[in-house]
């Protein structure tokens, strides 16, 4: 079956530091890949996505590249802000809408 | 972007009562809706998948009679927690997707359920 493995947290960074959150996946076919963000007490919001190999998803300074050869979709941001503090979920989808989520990585950015 | 409204956002009730949570897609037709449960500092656990006009598909270990799901229209799904007990206290999140496969899900803001 499908699975998503995320870098364990929590991750604590200083403002303006470089962020990487690793994500690898296993899938039987050719999934679409997503990063979602969850702020405290809220649901999940789509951060970015990539639908095929070598696609790069980007949004709000975050980027992730769909690497088929390494089955990875690592999330990066060059300079994090305090407002980026949240839980980040990597996910894949093959069937219509049904997604497999990683365990989430909690990011705390300190001023 | 697509919007999913979940209501209520917070419920506190006595043990033994039933609680209904609504999930509405506001600007698109949601052929499929998903219900998740999330424990503190943990990932989302898929409880069930509901398709409009048909019975929900429950994940292994989820009690169908405990968590009743109805998806009567393309814009509304409901989750009813029947005879709730303290162990049912959790954060419940719904999501919706349209007819195109491999598209992201659109999530509601979640419902925090506390059973006293």
PDB file of C-alpha atoms in Angstrom:
ATOM      1  CA  UNK A   1       0.000   0.000   0.000  1.00  0.00           C
ATOM      2  CA  UNK A   2       0.894   3.676  -0.106  1.00  0.00           C
ATOM      3  CA  UNK A   3       2.837   5.328   2.669  1.00  0.00           C
ATOM      4  CA  UNK A   4       4.451   8.648   3.498  1.00  0.00           C
ATOM      5  CA  UNK A   5       7.406   9.049   5.840  1.00  0.00           C
ATOM      6  CA  UNK A   6       8.183  12.454   7.212  1.00  0.00           C
ATOM      7  CA  UNK A   7      11.125  13.821   9.084  1.00  0.00           C
ATOM      8  CA  UNK A   8      10.459  13.576  12.774  1.00  0.00           C
ATOM      9  CA  UNK A   9      10.025  16.739  14.731  1.00  0.00           C
ATOM     10  CA  UNK A  10       9.771  18.968  16.441  1.00  0.00           C
ATOM     11  CA  UNK A  11      11.955  21.364  14.501  1.00  0.00           C
ATOM     12  CA  UNK A  12      13.001  24.615  16.134  1.00  0.00           C
ATOM     13  CA  UNK A  13      14.685  27.348  14.114  1.00  0.00           C
ATOM     14  CA  UNK A  14      15.603  30.973  14.519  1.00  0.00           C
ATOM     15  CA  UNK A  15      13.957  33.546  12.308  1.00  0.00           C
ATOM     16  CA  UNK A  16      15.565  33.793   8.833  1.00  0.00           C
ATOM     17  CA  UNK A  17      17.075  30.306   9.093  1.00  0.00           C
ATOM     18  CA  UNK A  18      16.885  27.802   6.232  1.00  0.00           C
ATOM     19  CA  UNK A  19      14.230  25.115   6.537  1.00  0.00           C
ATOM     20  CA  UNK A  20      14.183  21.575   5.199  1.00  0.00           C
ATOM     21  CA  UNK A  21      11.556  19.021   6.131  1.00  0.00           C
ATOM     22  CA  UNK A  22      12.195  15.658   4.520  1.00  0.00           C
ATOM     23  CA  UNK A  23       9.438  13.557   3.017  1.00  0.00           C
ATOM     24  CA  UNK A  24       9.694  10.234   1.204  1.00  0.00           C
ATOM     25  CA  UNK A  25       6.907   8.083  -0.120  1.00  0.00           C
ATOM     26  CA  UNK A  26       6.023   4.677  -1.457  1.00  0.00           C
ATOM     27  CA  UNK A  27       3.242   4.266  -3.977  1.00  0.00           C
ATOM     28  CA  UNK A  28       2.089   1.694  -6.450  1.00  0.00           C
ATOM     29  CA  UNK A  29       1.474   4.146  -9.286  1.00  0.00           C
ATOM     30  CA  UNK A  30       2.170   7.780 -10.067  1.00  0.00           C
ATOM     31  CA  UNK A  31       0.725   9.850  -7.261  1.00  0.00           C
ATOM     32  CA  UNK A  32       0.305  13.545  -6.868  1.00  0.00           C
ATOM     33  CA  UNK A  33       2.217  14.965  -3.912  1.00  0.00           C
ATOM     34  CA  UNK A  34       1.164  17.681  -1.497  1.00  0.00           C
ATOM     35  CA  UNK A  35       2.307  19.674   1.483  1.00  0.00           C
ATOM     36  CA  UNK A  36      -0.371  20.874   3.878  1.00  0.00           C
ATOM     37  CA  UNK A  37       0.016  23.246   6.819  1.00  0.00           C
ATOM     38  CA  UNK A  38      -2.016  23.234  10.021  1.00  0.00           C
ATOM     39  CA  UNK A  39      -2.048  26.217  12.352  1.00  0.00           C
ATOM     40  CA  UNK A  40      -3.096  25.668  15.985  1.00  0.00           C
ATOM     41  CA  UNK A  41      -6.770  24.838  16.375  1.00  0.00           C
ATOM     42  CA  UNK A  42      -7.449  24.871  12.651  1.00  0.00           C
ATOM     43  CA  UNK A  43      -7.905  22.433   9.805  1.00  0.00           C
ATOM     44  CA  UNK A  44      -5.354  21.776   7.106  1.00  0.00           C
ATOM     45  CA  UNK A  45      -4.559  24.173   4.294  1.00  0.00           C
ATOM     46  CA  UNK A  46      -2.920  23.221   1.049  1.00  0.00           C
ATOM     47  CA  UNK A  47       0.544  24.771   0.903  1.00  0.00           C
ATOM     48  CA  UNK A  48       1.792  23.440  -2.434  1.00  0.00           C
ATOM     49  CA  UNK A  49       1.502  20.503  -4.773  1.00  0.00           C
ATOM     50  CA  UNK A  50       3.201  18.668  -7.634  1.00  0.00           C
ATOM     51  CA  UNK A  51       1.461  16.269  -9.958  1.00  0.00           C
ATOM     52  CA  UNK A  52       4.311  14.627 -11.877  1.00  0.00           C
ATOM     53  CA  UNK A  53       8.010  13.887 -11.716  1.00  0.00           C
ATOM     54  CA  UNK A  54      10.335  16.923 -11.695  1.00  0.00           C
ATOM     55  CA  UNK A  55       7.469  19.316 -11.031  1.00  0.00           C
ATOM     56  CA  UNK A  56       8.269  21.996  -8.479  1.00  0.00           C
ATOM     57  CA  UNK A  57       5.482  23.256  -6.261  1.00  0.00           C
ATOM     58  CA  UNK A  58       5.931  26.646  -4.636  1.00  0.00           C
ATOM     59  CA  UNK A  59       3.940  29.008  -2.457  1.00  0.00           C
ATOM     60  CA  UNK A  60       4.717  31.700   0.124  1.00  0.00           C
ATOM     61  CA  UNK A  61       8.448  31.102  -0.240  1.00  0.00           C
ATOM     62  CA  UNK A  62       8.135  27.342   0.294  1.00  0.00           C
ATOM     63  CA  UNK A  63       9.247  24.938  -2.411  1.00  0.00           C
ATOM     64  CA  UNK A  64       9.252  21.201  -2.987  1.00  0.00           C
ATOM     65  CA  UNK A  65      10.340  19.183  -6.029  1.00  0.00           C
ATOM     66  CA  UNK A  66       8.804  15.847  -7.013  1.00  0.00           C
ATOM     67  CA  UNK A  67      11.776  13.475  -7.251  1.00  0.00           C
ATOM     68  CA  UNK A  68      10.699  10.150  -8.697  1.00  0.00           C
ATOM     69  CA  UNK A  69      14.158   8.616  -8.610  1.00  0.00           C
ATOM     70  CA  UNK A  70      14.469   9.143  -4.871  1.00  0.00           C
ATOM     71  CA  UNK A  71      10.709   9.024  -4.167  1.00  0.00           C
ATOM     72  CA  UNK A  72      11.016  12.261  -2.243  1.00  0.00           C
ATOM     73  CA  UNK A  73       9.234  15.580  -1.900  1.00  0.00           C
ATOM     74  CA  UNK A  74      11.276  17.600   0.583  1.00  0.00           C
ATOM     75  CA  UNK A  75       9.904  20.946   1.742  1.00  0.00           C
ATOM     76  CA  UNK A  76      12.295  23.912   1.793  1.00  0.00           C
ATOM     77  CA  UNK A  77      12.214  27.595   2.601  1.00  0.00           C
ATOM     78  CA  UNK A  78      15.157  29.907   2.437  1.00  0.00           C
ATOM     79  CA  UNK A  79      14.251  32.206   5.321  1.00  0.00           C
ATOM     80  CA  UNK A  80      11.580  31.246   7.835  1.00  0.00           C
ATOM     81  CA  UNK A  81       9.459  33.661   9.818  1.00  0.00           C
ATOM     82  CA  UNK A  82       7.777  33.363  13.203  1.00  0.00           C
ATOM     83  CA  UNK A  83       4.442  33.176  11.378  1.00  0.00           C
ATOM     84  CA  UNK A  84       5.586  29.942   9.687  1.00  0.00           C
ATOM     85  CA  UNK A  85       5.308  28.120  13.019  1.00  0.00           C
ATOM     86  CA  UNK A  86       2.804  25.332  12.414  1.00  0.00           C
ATOM     87  CA  UNK A  87       2.513  21.609  11.743  1.00  0.00           C
ATOM     88  CA  UNK A  88       3.413  20.517   8.208  1.00  0.00           C
ATOM     89  CA  UNK A  89       2.016  17.372   6.600  1.00  0.00           C
ATOM     90  CA  UNK A  90       3.331  15.660   3.498  1.00  0.00           C
ATOM     91  CA  UNK A  91       0.714  13.688   1.576  1.00  0.00           C
ATOM     92  CA  UNK A  92       0.172  11.745  -1.609  1.00  0.00           C
ATOM     93  CA  UNK A  93      -2.946  11.008  -3.601  1.00  0.00           C
ATOM     94  CA  UNK A  94      -3.609   8.370  -6.223  1.00  0.00           C
ATOM     95  CA  UNK A  95      -7.306   7.653  -5.971  1.00  0.00           C
ATOM     96  CA  UNK A  96      -9.846  10.398  -6.488  1.00  0.00           C
ATOM     97  CA  UNK A  97      -9.365  12.595  -3.446  1.00  0.00           C
ATOM     98  CA  UNK A  98      -8.179   9.902  -1.038  1.00  0.00           C
ATOM     99  CA  UNK A  99      -4.853  10.873   0.438  1.00  0.00           C
ATOM    100  CA  UNK A 100      -2.188   9.241   2.554  1.00  0.00           C
ATOM    101  CA  UNK A 101      -0.620  11.569   5.117  1.00  0.00           C
ATOM    102  CA  UNK A 102       2.686  11.594   6.906  1.00  0.00           C
ATOM    103  CA  UNK A 103       2.763  11.976  10.675  1.00  0.00           C
ATOM    104  CA  UNK A 104       3.331  15.713  10.549  1.00  0.00           C
ATOM    105  CA  UNK A 105       6.319  17.824  11.559  1.00  0.00           C
ATOM    106  CA  UNK A 106       5.941  20.619  14.081  1.00  0.00           C
ATOM    107  CA  UNK A 107       7.943  23.708  13.226  1.00  0.00           C
ATOM    108  CA  UNK A 108       8.617  26.422  15.791  1.00  0.00           C
ATOM    109  CA  UNK A 109      10.365  29.581  14.661  1.00  0.00           C
ATOM    110  CA  UNK A 110      11.809  31.794  17.371  1.00  0.00           C
ATOM    111  CA  UNK A 111      12.406  35.536  16.946  1.00  0.00           C
TER     112      UNK A 111
ATOM    113  CA  UNK B   1     -10.025  28.760  -3.800  1.00  0.00           C
ATOM    114  CA  UNK B   2     -12.446  26.071  -2.793  1.00  0.00           C
ATOM    115  CA  UNK B   3     -14.012  26.504   0.619  1.00  0.00           C
ATOM    116  CA  UNK B   4     -15.255  23.872   3.013  1.00  0.00           C
ATOM    117  CA  UNK B   5     -17.257  24.970   6.015  1.00  0.00           C
ATOM    118  CA  UNK B   6     -17.393  22.786   9.111  1.00  0.00           C
ATOM    119  CA  UNK B   7     -19.806  23.414  11.942  1.00  0.00           C
ATOM    120  CA  UNK B   8     -19.720  23.616  14.898  1.00  0.00           C
ATOM    121  CA  UNK B   9     -16.123  24.477  15.623  1.00  0.00           C
ATOM    122  CA  UNK B  10     -16.347  23.492  19.291  1.00  0.00           C
ATOM    123  CA  UNK B  11     -18.743  21.310  21.217  1.00  0.00           C
ATOM    124  CA  UNK B  12     -18.872  20.465  24.897  1.00  0.00           C
ATOM    125  CA  UNK B  13     -21.562  18.036  26.002  1.00  0.00           C
ATOM    126  CA  UNK B  14     -22.434  15.436  28.568  1.00  0.00           C
ATOM    127  CA  UNK B  15     -21.627  11.765  28.228  1.00  0.00           C
ATOM    128  CA  UNK B  16     -24.409   9.830  26.510  1.00  0.00           C
ATOM    129  CA  UNK B  17     -25.573  12.572  24.176  1.00  0.00           C
ATOM    130  CA  UNK B  18     -25.281  12.492  20.397  1.00  0.00           C
ATOM    131  CA  UNK B  19     -23.435  15.183  18.491  1.00  0.00           C
ATOM    132  CA  UNK B  20     -23.837  16.076  14.843  1.00  0.00           C
ATOM    133  CA  UNK B  21     -21.068  17.759  12.856  1.00  0.00           C
ATOM    134  CA  UNK B  22     -21.766  19.290   9.457  1.00  0.00           C
ATOM    135  CA  UNK B  23     -19.375  19.646   6.561  1.00  0.00           C
ATOM    136  CA  UNK B  24     -20.380  21.810   3.597  1.00  0.00           C
ATOM    137  CA  UNK B  25     -18.607  22.544   0.358  1.00  0.00           C
ATOM    138  CA  UNK B  26     -19.502  26.143  -0.410  1.00  0.00           C
ATOM    139  CA  UNK B  27     -18.417  26.671  -3.982  1.00  0.00           C
ATOM    140  CA  UNK B  28     -17.983  23.277  -5.609  1.00  0.00           C
ATOM    141  CA  UNK B  29     -19.689  19.915  -5.819  1.00  0.00           C
ATOM    142  CA  UNK B  30     -18.014  17.474  -3.490  1.00  0.00           C
ATOM    143  CA  UNK B  31     -18.509  13.998  -4.848  1.00  0.00           C
ATOM    144  CA  UNK B  32     -16.418  12.583  -2.031  1.00  0.00           C
ATOM    145  CA  UNK B  33     -16.021  13.717   1.539  1.00  0.00           C
ATOM    146  CA  UNK B  34     -13.637  12.372   4.137  1.00  0.00           C
ATOM    147  CA  UNK B  35     -13.855  12.361   7.901  1.00  0.00           C
ATOM    148  CA  UNK B  36     -10.709  12.356  10.012  1.00  0.00           C
ATOM    149  CA  UNK B  37      -9.950  12.224  13.664  1.00  0.00           C
ATOM    150  CA  UNK B  38      -6.856  13.851  15.071  1.00  0.00           C
ATOM    151  CA  UNK B  39      -5.430  13.313  18.535  1.00  0.00           C
ATOM    152  CA  UNK B  40      -3.177  15.954  20.098  1.00  0.00           C
ATOM    153  CA  UNK B  41       0.169  16.220  18.332  1.00  0.00           C
ATOM    154  CA  UNK B  42      -0.654  13.345  16.008  1.00  0.00           C
ATOM    155  CA  UNK B  43      -1.471  12.958  12.369  1.00  0.00           C
ATOM    156  CA  UNK B  44      -4.900  12.624  10.824  1.00  0.00           C
ATOM    157  CA  UNK B  45      -6.567   9.258  11.095  1.00  0.00           C
ATOM    158  CA  UNK B  46      -9.014   8.589   8.290  1.00  0.00           C
ATOM    159  CA  UNK B  47     -12.296   7.365   9.735  1.00  0.00           C
ATOM    160  CA  UNK B  48     -14.467   7.039   6.670  1.00  0.00           C
ATOM    161  CA  UNK B  49     -15.012   8.036   3.080  1.00  0.00           C
ATOM    162  CA  UNK B  50     -18.450   9.112   1.972  1.00  0.00           C
ATOM    163  CA  UNK B  51     -19.745   9.424  -1.541  1.00  0.00           C
ATOM    164  CA  UNK B  52     -22.886  11.353  -2.320  1.00  0.00           C
ATOM    165  CA  UNK B  53     -25.943   9.114  -2.330  1.00  0.00           C
ATOM    166  CA  UNK B  54     -24.240   5.961  -1.132  1.00  0.00           C
ATOM    167  CA  UNK B  55     -23.157   4.371   2.115  1.00  0.00           C
ATOM    168  CA  UNK B  56     -19.923   5.494   3.672  1.00  0.00           C
ATOM    169  CA  UNK B  57     -16.857   3.288   3.599  1.00  0.00           C
ATOM    170  CA  UNK B  58     -15.363   2.971   7.064  1.00  0.00           C
ATOM    171  CA  UNK B  59     -11.741   2.291   7.860  1.00  0.00           C
ATOM    172  CA  UNK B  60     -10.822  -0.754   9.864  1.00  0.00           C
ATOM    173  CA  UNK B  61     -11.480  -0.334  13.545  1.00  0.00           C
ATOM    174  CA  UNK B  62     -14.000   2.489  13.184  1.00  0.00           C
ATOM    175  CA  UNK B  63     -17.429   1.635  14.585  1.00  0.00           C
ATOM    176  CA  UNK B  64     -20.114   2.270  12.001  1.00  0.00           C
ATOM    177  CA  UNK B  65     -22.901   2.412  14.564  1.00  0.00           C
ATOM    178  CA  UNK B  66     -20.938   4.851  16.669  1.00  0.00           C
ATOM    179  CA  UNK B  67     -19.993   7.261  13.931  1.00  0.00           C
ATOM    180  CA  UNK B  68     -22.920   7.714  11.565  1.00  0.00           C
ATOM    181  CA  UNK B  69     -22.129   9.417   8.287  1.00  0.00           C
ATOM    182  CA  UNK B  70     -24.644  10.815   5.862  1.00  0.00           C
ATOM    183  CA  UNK B  71     -23.810  12.382   2.508  1.00  0.00           C
ATOM    184  CA  UNK B  72     -27.214  13.320   1.190  1.00  0.00           C
ATOM    185  CA  UNK B  73     -26.156  15.965  -1.311  1.00  0.00           C
ATOM    186  CA  UNK B  74     -23.118  17.099  -3.256  1.00  0.00           C
ATOM    187  CA  UNK B  75     -22.545  19.917  -0.795  1.00  0.00           C
ATOM    188  CA  UNK B  76     -23.269  18.397   2.609  1.00  0.00           C
ATOM    189  CA  UNK B  77     -21.997  15.511   4.687  1.00  0.00           C
ATOM    190  CA  UNK B  78     -22.716  14.969   8.363  1.00  0.00           C
ATOM    191  CA  UNK B  79     -20.971  12.954  11.047  1.00  0.00           C
ATOM    192  CA  UNK B  80     -23.017  12.007  14.092  1.00  0.00           C
ATOM    193  CA  UNK B  81     -21.212  10.721  17.140  1.00  0.00           C
ATOM    194  CA  UNK B  82     -23.858   8.655  18.878  1.00  0.00           C
ATOM    195  CA  UNK B  83     -23.988   8.197  22.646  1.00  0.00           C
ATOM    196  CA  UNK B  84     -20.694  10.005  23.008  1.00  0.00           C
ATOM    197  CA  UNK B  85     -18.313   9.167  25.827  1.00  0.00           C
ATOM    198  CA  UNK B  86     -15.163  10.885  27.094  1.00  0.00           C
ATOM    199  CA  UNK B  87     -12.951   8.661  24.946  1.00  0.00           C
ATOM    200  CA  UNK B  88     -14.661  10.131  21.874  1.00  0.00           C
ATOM    201  CA  UNK B  89     -13.237  13.539  22.740  1.00  0.00           C
ATOM    202  CA  UNK B  90     -11.019  14.587  19.874  1.00  0.00           C
ATOM    203  CA  UNK B  91     -10.542  16.986  16.977  1.00  0.00           C
ATOM    204  CA  UNK B  92     -12.650  15.925  13.987  1.00  0.00           C
ATOM    205  CA  UNK B  93     -11.837  17.264  10.538  1.00  0.00           C
ATOM    206  CA  UNK B  94     -13.711  16.853   7.286  1.00  0.00           C
ATOM    207  CA  UNK B  95     -12.425  17.327   3.790  1.00  0.00           C
ATOM    208  CA  UNK B  96     -13.980  17.335   0.375  1.00  0.00           C
ATOM    209  CA  UNK B  97     -12.848  16.631  -3.129  1.00  0.00           C
ATOM    210  CA  UNK B  98     -14.399  17.043  -6.544  1.00  0.00           C
ATOM    211  CA  UNK B  99     -14.611  14.689  -9.455  1.00  0.00           C
ATOM    212  CA  UNK B 100     -11.071  15.091 -10.746  1.00  0.00           C
ATOM    213  CA  UNK B 101      -8.606  12.564  -9.374  1.00  0.00           C
ATOM    214  CA  UNK B 102      -5.234  13.428  -7.880  1.00  0.00           C
ATOM    215  CA  UNK B 103      -6.389  16.857  -6.779  1.00  0.00           C
ATOM    216  CA  UNK B 104      -5.856  18.202  -3.268  1.00  0.00           C
ATOM    217  CA  UNK B 105      -8.470  17.858  -0.630  1.00  0.00           C
ATOM    218  CA  UNK B 106     -10.140  20.948   0.774  1.00  0.00           C
ATOM    219  CA  UNK B 107     -10.358  20.865   4.533  1.00  0.00           C
ATOM    220  CA  UNK B 108     -12.803  22.281   7.012  1.00  0.00           C
ATOM    221  CA  UNK B 109     -11.458  24.068  10.064  1.00  0.00           C
ATOM    222  CA  UNK B 110     -12.245  21.128  12.324  1.00  0.00           C
ATOM    223  CA  UNK B 111     -14.528  20.515  15.285  1.00  0.00           C
ATOM    224  CA  UNK B 112     -13.166  20.133  18.775  1.00  0.00           C
ATOM    225  CA  UNK B 113     -15.412  17.724  20.644  1.00  0.00           C
ATOM    226  CA  UNK B 114     -15.173  17.505  24.417  1.00  0.00           C
ATOM    227  CA  UNK B 115     -17.331  14.966  26.246  1.00  0.00           C
ATOM    228  CA  UNK B 116     -17.659  15.477  29.977  1.00  0.00           C
TER     229      UNK B 116
END
